[in-house]
Short mmCIF file of C-alpha atoms in Angstrom, two decimals:
data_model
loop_
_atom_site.label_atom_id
_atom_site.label_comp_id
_atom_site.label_asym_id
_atom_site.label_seq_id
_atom_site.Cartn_x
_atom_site.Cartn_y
_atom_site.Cartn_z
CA UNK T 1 268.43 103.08 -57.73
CA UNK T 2 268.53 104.95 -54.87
CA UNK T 3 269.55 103.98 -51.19
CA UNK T 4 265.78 103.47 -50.64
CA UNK T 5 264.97 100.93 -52.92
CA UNK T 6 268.73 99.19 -52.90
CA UNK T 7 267.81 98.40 -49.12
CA UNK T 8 264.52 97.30 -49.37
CA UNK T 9 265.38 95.11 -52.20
CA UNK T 10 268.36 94.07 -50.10
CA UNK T 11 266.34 92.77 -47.02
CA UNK T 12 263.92 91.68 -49.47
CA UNK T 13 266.53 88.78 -51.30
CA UNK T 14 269.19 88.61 -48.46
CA UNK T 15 270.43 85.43 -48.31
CA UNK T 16 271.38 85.21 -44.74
CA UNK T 17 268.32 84.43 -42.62
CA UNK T 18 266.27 81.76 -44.04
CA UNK T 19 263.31 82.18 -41.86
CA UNK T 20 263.01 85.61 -43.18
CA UNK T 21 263.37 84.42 -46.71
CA UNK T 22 261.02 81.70 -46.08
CA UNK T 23 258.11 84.80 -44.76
CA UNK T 24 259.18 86.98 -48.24
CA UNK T 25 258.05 83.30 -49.83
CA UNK T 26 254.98 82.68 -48.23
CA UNK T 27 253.66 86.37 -48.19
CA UNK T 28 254.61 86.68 -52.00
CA UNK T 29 252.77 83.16 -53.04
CA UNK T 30 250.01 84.48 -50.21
CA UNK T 31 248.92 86.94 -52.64
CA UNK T 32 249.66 85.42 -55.81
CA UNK T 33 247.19 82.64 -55.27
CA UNK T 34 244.30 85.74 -54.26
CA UNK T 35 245.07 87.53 -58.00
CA UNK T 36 245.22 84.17 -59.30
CA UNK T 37 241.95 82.95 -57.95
CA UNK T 38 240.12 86.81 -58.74
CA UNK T 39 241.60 86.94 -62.14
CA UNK T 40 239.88 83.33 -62.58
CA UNK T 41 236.84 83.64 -61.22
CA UNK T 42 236.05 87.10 -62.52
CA UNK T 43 237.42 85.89 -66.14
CA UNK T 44 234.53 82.92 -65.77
CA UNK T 45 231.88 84.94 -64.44
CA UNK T 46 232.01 87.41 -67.63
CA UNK T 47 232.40 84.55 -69.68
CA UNK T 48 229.49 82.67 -68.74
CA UNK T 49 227.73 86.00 -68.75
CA UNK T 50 228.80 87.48 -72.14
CA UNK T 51 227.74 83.89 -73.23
CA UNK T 52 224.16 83.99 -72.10
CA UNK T 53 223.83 87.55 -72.84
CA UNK T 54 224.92 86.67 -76.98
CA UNK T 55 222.31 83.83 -76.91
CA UNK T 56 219.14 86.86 -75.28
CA UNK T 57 220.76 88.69 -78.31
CA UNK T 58 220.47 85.77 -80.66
CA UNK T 59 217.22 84.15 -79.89
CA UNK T 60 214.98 87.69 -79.26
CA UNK T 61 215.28 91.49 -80.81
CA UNK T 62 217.23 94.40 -79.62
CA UNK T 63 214.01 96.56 -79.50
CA UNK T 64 210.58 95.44 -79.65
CA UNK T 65 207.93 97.79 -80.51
CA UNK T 66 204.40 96.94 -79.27
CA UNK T 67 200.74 98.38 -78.75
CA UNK T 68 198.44 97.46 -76.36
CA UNK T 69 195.61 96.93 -79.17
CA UNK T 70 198.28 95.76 -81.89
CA UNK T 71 199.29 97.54 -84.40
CA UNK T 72 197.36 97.70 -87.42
CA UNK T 73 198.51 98.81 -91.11
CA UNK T 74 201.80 97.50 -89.38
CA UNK T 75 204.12 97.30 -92.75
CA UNK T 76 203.72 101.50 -92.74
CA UNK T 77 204.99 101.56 -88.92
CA UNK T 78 207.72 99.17 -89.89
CA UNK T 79 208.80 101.11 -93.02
CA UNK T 80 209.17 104.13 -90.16
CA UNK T 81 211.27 102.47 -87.75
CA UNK T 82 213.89 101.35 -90.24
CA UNK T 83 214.45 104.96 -90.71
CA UNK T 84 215.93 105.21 -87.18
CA UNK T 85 219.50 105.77 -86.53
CA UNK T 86 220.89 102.54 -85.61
CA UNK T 87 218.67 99.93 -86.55
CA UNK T 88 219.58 97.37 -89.11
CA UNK T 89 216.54 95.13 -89.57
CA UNK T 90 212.90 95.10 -89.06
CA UNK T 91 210.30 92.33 -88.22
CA UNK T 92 205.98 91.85 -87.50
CA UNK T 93 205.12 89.43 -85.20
CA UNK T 94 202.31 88.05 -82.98
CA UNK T 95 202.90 86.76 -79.92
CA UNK T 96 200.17 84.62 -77.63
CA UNK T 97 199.42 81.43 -75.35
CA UNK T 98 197.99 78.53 -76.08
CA UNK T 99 198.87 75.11 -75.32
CA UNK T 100 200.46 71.92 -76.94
CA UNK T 101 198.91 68.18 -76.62
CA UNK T 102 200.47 65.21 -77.00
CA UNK T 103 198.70 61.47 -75.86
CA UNK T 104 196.78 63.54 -73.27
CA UNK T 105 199.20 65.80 -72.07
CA UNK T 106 199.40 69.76 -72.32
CA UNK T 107 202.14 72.08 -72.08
CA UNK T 108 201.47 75.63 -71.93
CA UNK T 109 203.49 77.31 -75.53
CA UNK T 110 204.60 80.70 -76.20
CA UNK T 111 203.77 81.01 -79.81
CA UNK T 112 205.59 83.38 -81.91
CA UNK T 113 204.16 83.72 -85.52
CA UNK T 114 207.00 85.70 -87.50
CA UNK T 115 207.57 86.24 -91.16
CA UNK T 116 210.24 83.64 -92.18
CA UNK T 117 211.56 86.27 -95.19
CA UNK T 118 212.35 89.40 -92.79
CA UNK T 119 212.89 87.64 -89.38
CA UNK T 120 216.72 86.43 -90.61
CA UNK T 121 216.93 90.37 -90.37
CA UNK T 122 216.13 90.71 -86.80
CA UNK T 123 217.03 87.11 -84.91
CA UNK T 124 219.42 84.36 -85.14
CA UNK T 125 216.74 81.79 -84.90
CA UNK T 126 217.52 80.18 -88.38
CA UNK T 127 221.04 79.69 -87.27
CA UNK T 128 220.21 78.08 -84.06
CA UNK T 129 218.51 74.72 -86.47
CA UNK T 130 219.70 71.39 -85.44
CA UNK T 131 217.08 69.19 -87.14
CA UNK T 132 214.89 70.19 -90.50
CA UNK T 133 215.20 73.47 -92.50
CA UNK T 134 214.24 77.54 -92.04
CA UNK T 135 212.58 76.81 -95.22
CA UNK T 136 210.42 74.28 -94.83
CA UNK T 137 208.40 76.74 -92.28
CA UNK T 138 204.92 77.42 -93.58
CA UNK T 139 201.08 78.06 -92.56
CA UNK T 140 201.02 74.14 -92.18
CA UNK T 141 204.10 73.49 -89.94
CA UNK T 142 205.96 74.59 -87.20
CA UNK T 143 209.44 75.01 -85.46
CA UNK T 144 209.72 73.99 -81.81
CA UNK T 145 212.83 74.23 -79.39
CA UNK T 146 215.32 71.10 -78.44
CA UNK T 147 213.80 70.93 -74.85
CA UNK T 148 210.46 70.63 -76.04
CA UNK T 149 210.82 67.82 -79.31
CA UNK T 150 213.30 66.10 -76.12
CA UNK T 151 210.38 65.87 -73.62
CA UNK T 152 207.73 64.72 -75.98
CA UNK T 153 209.72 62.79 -78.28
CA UNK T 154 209.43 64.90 -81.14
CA UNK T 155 211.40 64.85 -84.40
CA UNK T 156 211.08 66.53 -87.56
CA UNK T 157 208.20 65.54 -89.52
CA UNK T 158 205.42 64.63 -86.66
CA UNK T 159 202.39 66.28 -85.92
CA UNK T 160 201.88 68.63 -83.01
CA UNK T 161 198.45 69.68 -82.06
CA UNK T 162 197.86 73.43 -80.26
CA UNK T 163 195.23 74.67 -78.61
CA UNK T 164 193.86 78.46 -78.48
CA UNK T 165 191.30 78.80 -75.46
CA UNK T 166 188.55 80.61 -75.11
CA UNK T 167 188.13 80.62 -79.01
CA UNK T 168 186.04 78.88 -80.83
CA UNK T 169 182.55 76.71 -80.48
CA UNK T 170 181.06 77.19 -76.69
CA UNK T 171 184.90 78.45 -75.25
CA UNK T 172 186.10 75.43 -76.21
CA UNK T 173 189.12 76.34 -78.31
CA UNK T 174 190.19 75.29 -81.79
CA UNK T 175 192.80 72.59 -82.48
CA UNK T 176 195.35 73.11 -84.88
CA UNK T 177 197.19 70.17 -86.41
CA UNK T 178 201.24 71.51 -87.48
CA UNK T 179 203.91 69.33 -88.49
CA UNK T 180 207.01 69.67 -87.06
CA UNK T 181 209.25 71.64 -89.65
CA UNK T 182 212.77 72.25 -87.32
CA UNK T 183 214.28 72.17 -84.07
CA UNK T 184 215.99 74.65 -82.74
CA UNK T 185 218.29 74.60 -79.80
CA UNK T 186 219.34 78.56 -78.75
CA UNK T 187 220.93 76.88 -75.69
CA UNK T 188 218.40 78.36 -73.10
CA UNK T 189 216.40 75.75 -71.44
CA UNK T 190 213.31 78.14 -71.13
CA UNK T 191 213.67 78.99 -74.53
CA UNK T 192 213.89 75.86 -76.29
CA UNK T 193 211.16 74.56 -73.91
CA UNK T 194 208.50 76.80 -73.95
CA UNK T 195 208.59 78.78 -77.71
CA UNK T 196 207.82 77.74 -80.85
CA UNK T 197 207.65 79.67 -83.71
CA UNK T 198 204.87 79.51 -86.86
CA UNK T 199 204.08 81.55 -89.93
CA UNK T 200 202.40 85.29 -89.30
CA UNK T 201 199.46 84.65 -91.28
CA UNK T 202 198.79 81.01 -89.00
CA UNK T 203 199.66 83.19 -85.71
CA UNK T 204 196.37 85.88 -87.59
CA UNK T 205 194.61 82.75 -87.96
CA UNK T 206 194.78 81.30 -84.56
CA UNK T 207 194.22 84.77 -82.39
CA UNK T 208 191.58 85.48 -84.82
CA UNK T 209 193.70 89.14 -86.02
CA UNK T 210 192.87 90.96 -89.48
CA UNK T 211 195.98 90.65 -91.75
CA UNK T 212 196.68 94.00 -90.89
CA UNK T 213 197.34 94.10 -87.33
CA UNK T 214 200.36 92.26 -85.68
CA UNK T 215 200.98 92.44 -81.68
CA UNK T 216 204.80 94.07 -82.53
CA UNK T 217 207.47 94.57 -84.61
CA UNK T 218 210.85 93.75 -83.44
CA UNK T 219 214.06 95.44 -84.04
CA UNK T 220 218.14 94.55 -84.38
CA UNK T 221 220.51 97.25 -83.74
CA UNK T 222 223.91 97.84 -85.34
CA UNK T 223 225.10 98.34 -81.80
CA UNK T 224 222.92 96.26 -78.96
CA UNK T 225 224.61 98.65 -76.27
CA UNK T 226 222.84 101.78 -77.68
CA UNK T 227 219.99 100.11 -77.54
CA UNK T 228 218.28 102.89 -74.82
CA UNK T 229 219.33 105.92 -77.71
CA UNK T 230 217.14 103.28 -79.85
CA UNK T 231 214.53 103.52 -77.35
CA UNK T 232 214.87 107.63 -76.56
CA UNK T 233 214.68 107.69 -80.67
CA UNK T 234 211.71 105.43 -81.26
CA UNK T 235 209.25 107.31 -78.84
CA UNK T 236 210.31 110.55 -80.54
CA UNK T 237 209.24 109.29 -83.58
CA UNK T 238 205.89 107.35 -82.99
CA UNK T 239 205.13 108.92 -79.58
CA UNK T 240 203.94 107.17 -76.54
CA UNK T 241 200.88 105.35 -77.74
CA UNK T 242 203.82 102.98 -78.12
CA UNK T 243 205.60 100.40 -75.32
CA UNK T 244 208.67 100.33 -76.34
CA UNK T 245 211.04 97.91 -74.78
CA UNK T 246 214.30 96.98 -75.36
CA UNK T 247 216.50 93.54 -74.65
CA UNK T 248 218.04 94.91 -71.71
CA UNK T 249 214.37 95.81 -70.33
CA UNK T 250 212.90 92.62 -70.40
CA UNK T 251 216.29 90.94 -68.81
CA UNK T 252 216.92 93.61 -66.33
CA UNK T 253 216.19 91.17 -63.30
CA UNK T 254 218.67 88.46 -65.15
CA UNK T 255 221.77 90.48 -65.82
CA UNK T 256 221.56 92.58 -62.69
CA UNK T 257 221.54 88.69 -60.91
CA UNK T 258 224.71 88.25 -62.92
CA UNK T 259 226.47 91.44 -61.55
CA UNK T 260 225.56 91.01 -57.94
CA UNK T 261 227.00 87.33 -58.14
CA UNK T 262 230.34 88.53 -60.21
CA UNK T 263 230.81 91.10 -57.79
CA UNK T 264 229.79 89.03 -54.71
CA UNK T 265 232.73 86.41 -55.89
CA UNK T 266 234.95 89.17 -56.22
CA UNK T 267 234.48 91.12 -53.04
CA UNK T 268 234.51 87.16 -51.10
CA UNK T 269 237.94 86.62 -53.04
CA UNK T 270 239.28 89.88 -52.69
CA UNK T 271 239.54 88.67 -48.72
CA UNK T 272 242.18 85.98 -49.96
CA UNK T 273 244.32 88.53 -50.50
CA UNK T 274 243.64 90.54 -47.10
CA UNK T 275 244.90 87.55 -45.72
CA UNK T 276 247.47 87.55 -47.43
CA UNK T 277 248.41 90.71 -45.98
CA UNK T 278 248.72 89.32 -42.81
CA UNK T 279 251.52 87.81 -43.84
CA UNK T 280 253.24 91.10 -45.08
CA UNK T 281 252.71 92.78 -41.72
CA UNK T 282 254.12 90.12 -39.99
CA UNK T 283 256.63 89.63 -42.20
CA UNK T 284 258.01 93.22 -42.20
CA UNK T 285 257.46 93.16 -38.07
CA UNK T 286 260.18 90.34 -38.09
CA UNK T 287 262.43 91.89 -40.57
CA UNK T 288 262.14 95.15 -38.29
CA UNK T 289 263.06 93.34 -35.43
CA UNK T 290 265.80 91.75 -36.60
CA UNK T 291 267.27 94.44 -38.39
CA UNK T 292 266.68 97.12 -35.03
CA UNK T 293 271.23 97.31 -35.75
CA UNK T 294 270.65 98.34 -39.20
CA UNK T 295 267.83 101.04 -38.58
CA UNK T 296 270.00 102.36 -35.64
CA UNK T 297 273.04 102.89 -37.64
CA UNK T 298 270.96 104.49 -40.64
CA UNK T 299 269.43 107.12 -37.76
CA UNK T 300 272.90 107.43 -36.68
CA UNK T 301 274.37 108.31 -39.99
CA UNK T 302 271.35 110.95 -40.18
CA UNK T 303 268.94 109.36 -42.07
CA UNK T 304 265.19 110.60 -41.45
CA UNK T 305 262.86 108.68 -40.09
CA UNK T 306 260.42 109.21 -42.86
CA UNK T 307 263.04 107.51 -45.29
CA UNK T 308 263.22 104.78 -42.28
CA UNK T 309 259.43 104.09 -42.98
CA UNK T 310 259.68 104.36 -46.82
CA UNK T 311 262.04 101.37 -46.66
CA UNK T 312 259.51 99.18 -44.90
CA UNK T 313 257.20 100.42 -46.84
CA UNK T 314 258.85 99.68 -50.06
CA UNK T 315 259.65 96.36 -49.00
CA UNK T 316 255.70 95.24 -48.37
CA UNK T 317 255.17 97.18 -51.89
CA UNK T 318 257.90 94.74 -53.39
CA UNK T 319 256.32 91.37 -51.73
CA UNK T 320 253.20 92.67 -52.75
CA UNK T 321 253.67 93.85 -56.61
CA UNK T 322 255.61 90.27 -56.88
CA UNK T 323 252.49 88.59 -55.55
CA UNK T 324 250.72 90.03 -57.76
CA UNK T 325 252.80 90.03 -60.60
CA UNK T 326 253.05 86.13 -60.81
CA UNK T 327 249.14 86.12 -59.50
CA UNK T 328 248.53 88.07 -62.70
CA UNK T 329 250.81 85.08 -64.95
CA UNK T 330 249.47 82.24 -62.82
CA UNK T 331 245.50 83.59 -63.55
CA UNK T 332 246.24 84.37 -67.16
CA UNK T 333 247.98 80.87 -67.47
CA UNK T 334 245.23 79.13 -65.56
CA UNK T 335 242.42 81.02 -67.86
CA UNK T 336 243.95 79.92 -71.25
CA UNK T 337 244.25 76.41 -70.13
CA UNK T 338 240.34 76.37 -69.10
CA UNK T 339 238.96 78.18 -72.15
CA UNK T 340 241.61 75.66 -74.27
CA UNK T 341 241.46 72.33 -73.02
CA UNK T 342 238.73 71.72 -70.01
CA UNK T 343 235.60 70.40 -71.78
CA UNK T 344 232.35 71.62 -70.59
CA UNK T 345 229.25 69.69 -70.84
CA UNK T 346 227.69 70.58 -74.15
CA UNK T 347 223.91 69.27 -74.18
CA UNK T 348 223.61 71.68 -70.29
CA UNK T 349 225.53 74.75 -71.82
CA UNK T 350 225.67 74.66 -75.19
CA UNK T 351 229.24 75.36 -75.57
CA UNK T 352 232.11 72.78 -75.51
CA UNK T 353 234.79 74.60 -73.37
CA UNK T 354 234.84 76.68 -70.38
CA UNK T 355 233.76 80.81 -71.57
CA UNK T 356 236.43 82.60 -69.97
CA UNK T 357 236.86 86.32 -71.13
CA UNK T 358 239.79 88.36 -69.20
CA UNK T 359 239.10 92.03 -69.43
CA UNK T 360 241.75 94.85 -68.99
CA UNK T 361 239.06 96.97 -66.18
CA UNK T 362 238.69 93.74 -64.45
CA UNK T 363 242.61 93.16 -64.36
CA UNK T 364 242.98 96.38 -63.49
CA UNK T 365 240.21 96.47 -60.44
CA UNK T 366 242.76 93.42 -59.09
CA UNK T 367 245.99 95.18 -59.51
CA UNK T 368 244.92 98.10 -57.68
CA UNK T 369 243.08 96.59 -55.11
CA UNK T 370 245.51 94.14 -54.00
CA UNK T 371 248.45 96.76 -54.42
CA UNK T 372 246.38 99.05 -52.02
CA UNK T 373 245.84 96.20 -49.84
CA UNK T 374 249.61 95.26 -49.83
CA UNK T 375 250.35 99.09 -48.83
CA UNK T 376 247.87 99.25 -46.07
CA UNK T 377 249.86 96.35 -44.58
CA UNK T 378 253.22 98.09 -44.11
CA UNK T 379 252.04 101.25 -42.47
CA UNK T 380 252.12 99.67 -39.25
CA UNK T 381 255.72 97.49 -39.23
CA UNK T 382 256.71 100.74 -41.49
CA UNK T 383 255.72 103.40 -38.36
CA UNK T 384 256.94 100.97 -35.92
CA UNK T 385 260.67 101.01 -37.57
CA UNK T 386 260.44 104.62 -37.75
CA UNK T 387 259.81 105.74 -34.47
CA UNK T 388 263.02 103.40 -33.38
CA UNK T 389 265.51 105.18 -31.24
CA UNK T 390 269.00 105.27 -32.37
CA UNK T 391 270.38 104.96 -28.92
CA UNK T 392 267.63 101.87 -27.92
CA UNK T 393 268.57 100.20 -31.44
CA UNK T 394 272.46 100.62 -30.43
CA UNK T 395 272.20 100.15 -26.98
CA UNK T 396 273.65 96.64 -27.05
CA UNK T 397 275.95 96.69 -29.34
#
């Protein structure tokens, strides 16, 4: 160690002077308790995000292929897209409006009609069933979301009636009578709420579509994150008669919501820690003016003033990395205990425990900005010690 850092960690742990001690204290817990609260925050944030974004994963395809007029012959054009680099499973489907009565009241549906044999290889639907089977789904039933069966009543067995307008007799619509066949709950209000799924062939029967032609085939991806080299691939291949779009496309708006607010929090935290800061400058202004004997006797003995101000400086850079050293235990500590033992609500978020996920670039991102933040507050205190005179600082002595 050399003189440098053997002084600085000298003024830094010095026994005499309690008051001084007592600033090291406050200035070191000062920052601790910013890390602390950006480690924690930041570690919920991804959580809850990483959470949602596995149930958008779960509950729709990677990449959905569609056509403005459907696409017809469509088990050729799904054959094709398995061949792409990447994707793992293929999957028809029809998608359309119509709207659900029950004892007078209609709710406007998404219906999805989907073939229950190759839509395990796209979607996690089947594993999202609370009440009733995957297999009991035929051209006479019908699988409806948590939300939904909750607001009607619904369980598994009754009899839901749709409605397609502006089919039919006159524009009057047809009236389909399903029975209920599952319940799904994917843990996404909107979800369970407004789909519900049906057989492809019923789906061809109620929008009136040859069995030929399907609105889209969905896709899952070995890798959702390369799901735009999916995308690049797929137009290559079929050409741009084609919308392609994939998972991140039609939640664009959602997750870039979810980034704005993370890094909101975080740059509203981060200002914890300038605070903190404060207390390092003032800290280091009192130890420099109570130690104006000590700098005067290092200038006498020769010492430079740029090793005067790397003292100071050192100092803050001690308070600081200690701050953020037990900031960095404390959040870690506090994170485990939420993900372990705080119960969440489960029927609001589906999960029974708080989602927090630490990871290393966020950690990172919080070391270095509250170390920069700790070294911007000694240049001050550190200039003003320099720039002592030896014969001021020994004047009275």
């Amino acid at each position: 160690m050399n003189y440098e850092n053997w002084i600085s960690y000298r003024y830094l742990t010095a026994s005499k002077g309690r008051f001084l001690a007592f600033l090291n204290f406050i200035s070191i817990a000062g920052v601790a308790v910013g890390v602390m609260a950006l480690i924690v925050v930041t570690g919920v944030m991804t959580g809850f995000g990483n959470n949602l974004r596995a149930k958008i994963i779960g509950t729709t395809p990677h990449v959905v292929v569609e056509k403005e007029t459907g696409i017809t012959d469509f088990p050729g054009v799904q054959q094709r897209l398995t061949t792409v680099t990447g994707v793992a499973g293929a999957s028809p489907f029809i998608q359309g409006n119509v709207f659900l009565e029950s004892d007078g009241h209609a709710v406007s549906q998404v219906i999805r009609g989907i073939d229950p044999k190759t839509e395990q290889q796209v979607t996690r639907v089947k594993d999202y069933i609370t009440e009733g089977g995957w297999d009991g789904l035929d051209d006479k039933s019908i699988v409806i979301g948590q939300e939904l069966a909750r607001y009607f009543g619904y369980t598994v067995g009754d009899e839901v009636t749709l409605i397609a307008p502006g089919s039919g007799i006159a524009g009057r619509g047809w009236r389909y009578q399903l029975k209920i066949a599952a319940i799904f709950n994917s843990g996404m209000v909107d979800y369970d709420m407004n789909l519900s799924i049906i057989t492809l062939k019923k789906a061809q029967d109620i929008f009136d579509l040859p069995a030929n032609k399907v609105s889209g085939i969905g896709m899952r991806l070995s890798d959702p994150e390369k799901a735009k080299e999916a995308k690049e691939a797929i137009y290559k291949m079929m050409g741009y008669s084609f919308l392609v779009k994939t998972w991140i496309d039609v939640n664009r708006n959602l997750f870039e919501a979810l980034f704005l607010e993370k890094w909101g929090l975080f740059i509203i935290l981060i200002l914890m820690v300038l605070v903190a800061s404060f207390n390092i400058i003032s800290t280091l202004i009192v130890t420099v003016s109570s130690k104006v004997h000590d700098i005067g006797i290092l200038q006498s003995f020769g010492v430079p003033r740029a090793s005067i101000r790397r003292i100071f400086t050192k100092q803050g850079l001690f308070i600081g990395s200690l701050g953020t050293f037990w900031g960095l235990v404390g959040g870690v500590g506090v994170s485990y205990v939420l993900r372990t033992y705080v119960p969440v609500p489960a029927e609001i978020y589906s999960i029974d425990h708080v989602p927090v996920e630490l990871q290393l670039k966020d950690i990172l991102i919080i070391i270095a900005s509250a170390m920069v933040i700790s070294y911007i507050a000694t240049i001050y205190p550190a200039a003003k010690a320099a720039a002592l005179q030896p014969v001021e600082a020994l004047r009275y002595e």
